[in-house]
Short mmCIF file of C-alpha atoms in Angstrom, two decimals:
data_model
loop_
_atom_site.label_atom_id
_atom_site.label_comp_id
_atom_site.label_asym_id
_atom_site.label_seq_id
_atom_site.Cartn_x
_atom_site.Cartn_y
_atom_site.Cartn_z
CA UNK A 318 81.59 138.52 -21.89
CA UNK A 319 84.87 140.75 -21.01
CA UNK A 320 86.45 139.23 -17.51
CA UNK A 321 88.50 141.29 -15.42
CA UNK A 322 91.02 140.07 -12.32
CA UNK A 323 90.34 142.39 -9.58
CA UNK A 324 92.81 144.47 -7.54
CA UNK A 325 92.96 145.56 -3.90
CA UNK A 326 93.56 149.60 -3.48
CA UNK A 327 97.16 149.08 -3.38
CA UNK A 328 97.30 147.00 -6.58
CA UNK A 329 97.55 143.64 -5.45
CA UNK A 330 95.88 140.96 -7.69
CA UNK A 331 93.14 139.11 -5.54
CA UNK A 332 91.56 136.25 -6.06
CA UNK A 333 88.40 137.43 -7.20
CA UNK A 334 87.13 137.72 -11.05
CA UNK A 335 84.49 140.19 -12.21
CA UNK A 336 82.50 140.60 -15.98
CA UNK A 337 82.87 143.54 -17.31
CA UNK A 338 79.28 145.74 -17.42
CA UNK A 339 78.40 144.74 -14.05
CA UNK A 340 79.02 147.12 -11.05
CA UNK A 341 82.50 146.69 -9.30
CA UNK A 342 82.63 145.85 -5.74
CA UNK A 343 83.59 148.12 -3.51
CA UNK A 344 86.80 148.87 -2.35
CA UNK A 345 87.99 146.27 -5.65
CA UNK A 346 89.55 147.97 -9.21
CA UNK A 347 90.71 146.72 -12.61
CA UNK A 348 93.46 147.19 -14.30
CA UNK A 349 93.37 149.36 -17.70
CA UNK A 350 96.25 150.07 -19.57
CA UNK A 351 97.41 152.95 -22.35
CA UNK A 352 100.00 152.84 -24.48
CA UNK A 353 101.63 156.36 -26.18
CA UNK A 354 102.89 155.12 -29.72
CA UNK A 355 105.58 158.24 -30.20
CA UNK A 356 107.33 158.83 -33.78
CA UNK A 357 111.00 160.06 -34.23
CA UNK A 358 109.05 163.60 -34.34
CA UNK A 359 107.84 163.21 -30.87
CA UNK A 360 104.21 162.76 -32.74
CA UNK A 361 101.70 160.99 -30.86
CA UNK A 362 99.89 158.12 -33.15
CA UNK A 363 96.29 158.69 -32.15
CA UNK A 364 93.78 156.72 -33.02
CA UNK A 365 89.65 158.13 -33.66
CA UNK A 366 87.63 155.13 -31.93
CA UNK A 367 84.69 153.37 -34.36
CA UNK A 368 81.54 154.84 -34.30
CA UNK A 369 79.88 151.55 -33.18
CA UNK A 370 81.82 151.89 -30.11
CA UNK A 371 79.43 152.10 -26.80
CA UNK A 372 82.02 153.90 -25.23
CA UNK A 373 83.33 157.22 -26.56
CA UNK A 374 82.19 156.64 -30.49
CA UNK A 375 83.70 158.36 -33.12
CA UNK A 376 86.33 160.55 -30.32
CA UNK A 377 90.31 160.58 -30.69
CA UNK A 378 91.79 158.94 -28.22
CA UNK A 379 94.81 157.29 -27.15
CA UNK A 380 95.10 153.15 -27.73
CA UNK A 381 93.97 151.04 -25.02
CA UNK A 382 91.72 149.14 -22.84
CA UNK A 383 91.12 146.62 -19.94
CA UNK A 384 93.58 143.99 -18.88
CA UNK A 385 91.42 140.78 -19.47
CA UNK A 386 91.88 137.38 -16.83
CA UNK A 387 94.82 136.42 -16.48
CA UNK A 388 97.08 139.32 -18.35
CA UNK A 389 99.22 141.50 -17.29
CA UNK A 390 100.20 145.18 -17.45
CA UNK A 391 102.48 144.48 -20.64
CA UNK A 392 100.52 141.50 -21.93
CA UNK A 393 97.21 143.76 -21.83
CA UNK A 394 98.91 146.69 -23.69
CA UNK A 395 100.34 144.39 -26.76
CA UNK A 396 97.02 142.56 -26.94
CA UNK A 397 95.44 145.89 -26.91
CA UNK A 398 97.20 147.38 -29.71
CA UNK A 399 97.49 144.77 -31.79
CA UNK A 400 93.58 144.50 -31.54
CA UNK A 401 93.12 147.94 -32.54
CA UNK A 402 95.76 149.06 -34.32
CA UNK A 403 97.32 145.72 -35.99
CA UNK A 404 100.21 146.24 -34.51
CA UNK A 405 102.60 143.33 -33.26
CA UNK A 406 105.31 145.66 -30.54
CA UNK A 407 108.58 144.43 -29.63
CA UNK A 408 108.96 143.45 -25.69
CA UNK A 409 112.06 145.34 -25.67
CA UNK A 410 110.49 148.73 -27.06
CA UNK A 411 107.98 149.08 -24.59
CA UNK A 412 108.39 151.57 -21.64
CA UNK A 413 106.33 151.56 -18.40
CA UNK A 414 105.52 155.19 -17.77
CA UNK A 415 103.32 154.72 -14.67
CA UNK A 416 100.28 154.35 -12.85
CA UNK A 417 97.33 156.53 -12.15
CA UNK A 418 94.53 155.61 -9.77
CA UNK A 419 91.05 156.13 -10.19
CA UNK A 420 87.94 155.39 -8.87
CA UNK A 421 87.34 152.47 -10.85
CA UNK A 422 90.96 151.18 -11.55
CA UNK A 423 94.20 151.68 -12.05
CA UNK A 424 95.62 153.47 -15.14
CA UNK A 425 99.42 151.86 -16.36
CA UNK A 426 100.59 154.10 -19.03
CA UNK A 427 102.93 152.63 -21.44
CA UNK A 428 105.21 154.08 -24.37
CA UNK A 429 107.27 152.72 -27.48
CA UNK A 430 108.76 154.21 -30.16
CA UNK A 431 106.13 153.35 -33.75
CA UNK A 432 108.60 154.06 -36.36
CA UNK A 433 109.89 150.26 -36.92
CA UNK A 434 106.57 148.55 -36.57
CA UNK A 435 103.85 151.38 -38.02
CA UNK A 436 102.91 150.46 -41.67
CA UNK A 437 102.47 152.91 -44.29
CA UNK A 438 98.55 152.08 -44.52
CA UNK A 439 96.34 151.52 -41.96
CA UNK A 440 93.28 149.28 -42.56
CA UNK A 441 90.53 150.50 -40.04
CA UNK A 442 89.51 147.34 -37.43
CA UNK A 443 86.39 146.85 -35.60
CA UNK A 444 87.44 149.28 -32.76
CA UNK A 445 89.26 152.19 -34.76
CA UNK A 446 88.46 153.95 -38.00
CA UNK A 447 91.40 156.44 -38.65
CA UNK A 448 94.83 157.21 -37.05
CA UNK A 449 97.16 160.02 -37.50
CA UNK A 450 99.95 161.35 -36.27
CA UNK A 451 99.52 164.86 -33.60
CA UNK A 452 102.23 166.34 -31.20
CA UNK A 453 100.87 166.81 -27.87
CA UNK A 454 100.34 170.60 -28.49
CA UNK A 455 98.39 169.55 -31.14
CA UNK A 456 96.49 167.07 -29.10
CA UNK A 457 96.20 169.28 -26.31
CA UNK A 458 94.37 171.58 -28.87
CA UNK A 459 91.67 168.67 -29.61
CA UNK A 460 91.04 168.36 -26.39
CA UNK A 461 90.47 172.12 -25.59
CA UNK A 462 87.68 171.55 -29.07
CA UNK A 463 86.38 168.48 -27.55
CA UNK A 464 87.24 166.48 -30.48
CA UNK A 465 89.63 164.10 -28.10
CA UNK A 466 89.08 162.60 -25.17
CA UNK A 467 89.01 164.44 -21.92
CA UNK A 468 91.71 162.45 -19.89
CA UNK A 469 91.90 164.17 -16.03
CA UNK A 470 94.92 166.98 -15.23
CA UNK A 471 96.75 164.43 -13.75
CA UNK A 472 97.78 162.64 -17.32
CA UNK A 473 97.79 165.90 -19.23
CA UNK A 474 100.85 166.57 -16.72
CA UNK A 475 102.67 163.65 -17.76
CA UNK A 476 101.75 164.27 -21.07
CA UNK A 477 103.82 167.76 -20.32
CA UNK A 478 106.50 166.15 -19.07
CA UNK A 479 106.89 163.33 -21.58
CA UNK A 480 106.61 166.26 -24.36
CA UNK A 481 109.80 167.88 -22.48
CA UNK A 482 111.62 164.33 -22.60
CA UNK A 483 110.70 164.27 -26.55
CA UNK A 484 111.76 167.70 -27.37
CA UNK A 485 115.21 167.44 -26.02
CA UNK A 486 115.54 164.23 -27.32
CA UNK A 487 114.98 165.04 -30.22
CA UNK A 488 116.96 168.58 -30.41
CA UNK A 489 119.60 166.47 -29.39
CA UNK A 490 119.71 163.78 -32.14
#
């Protein structure tokens, strides 16, 4: 079974452990963490979950999951992607975005740039089936068709503003 640390509401790591599946006690959170893998086109790699999944089968989504005991924000996020994507990322590419809260936990959003590391094949793994590369018009589009995962207004507006960041980035290269 999945074991979480637990979090006061301002993010401080308490003493207290929880397994995953059981209900959270009040006033206590986890910590989950996402990570946007962003090409040299400002292309999101997106990843469509396995249909086996409990949670969210067979929907596009963006790669993460829950910080296990023990990890933290940037441990969870390399663990995470390397267990569904394969992919081994480079402490120094990684860029903390920020953090959400919700009702359940707190949200750190990561980025890195997927050019270096991103193999030309991808072999699906027990979580993910397919990737592919979509710019966040494109994923914003998915959404709107329900074919991606409804994430709240809050990180669709840093999703915006990261697209802004991207573009002129990019238009200045």
């Amino acid at each position: 079974m999945e074991k979480w640390n637990l979090y006061d509401r301002e993010g401080n790591l308490t003493e207290r452990i929880h397994t995953r599946g059981q209900p959270l006690p009040e006033n206590y959170y986890h910590l989950v963490v996402h990570i946007w893998l962003i090409d040299s086109h400002g292309r999101h790699l997106i990843q469509k979950r396995a249909k086996s999944l409990k949670s969210q089968p067979g929907c596009w989504a963006f790669t993460g999951g829950s910080a296990i005991v023990g990890e933290s924000s940037l441990q969870a996020v390399r663990r995470e992607t390397m267990e569904e994507l394969n992919l081994k990322l480079p402490f120094k590419d990684l860029c903390f975005q920020t953090r959400l809260w919700r009702q359940s936990h707190f949200l750190d959003i990561w980025s890195s740039p997927i050019d270096a590391v991103f193999p030309k094949g991808f072999e699906p793994t027990t979580e993910v089936e397919a990737v592919t590369f979509k710019s966040t018009d494109e994923i914003l589009q998915m959404i709107d068709s329900q074919q991606f995962y409804s994430y709240p207004q809050d990180y669709l507006s840093l999703l915006h503003e990261k697209r802004k960041t991207i573009n002129h980035q990019t238009n200045n290269e």
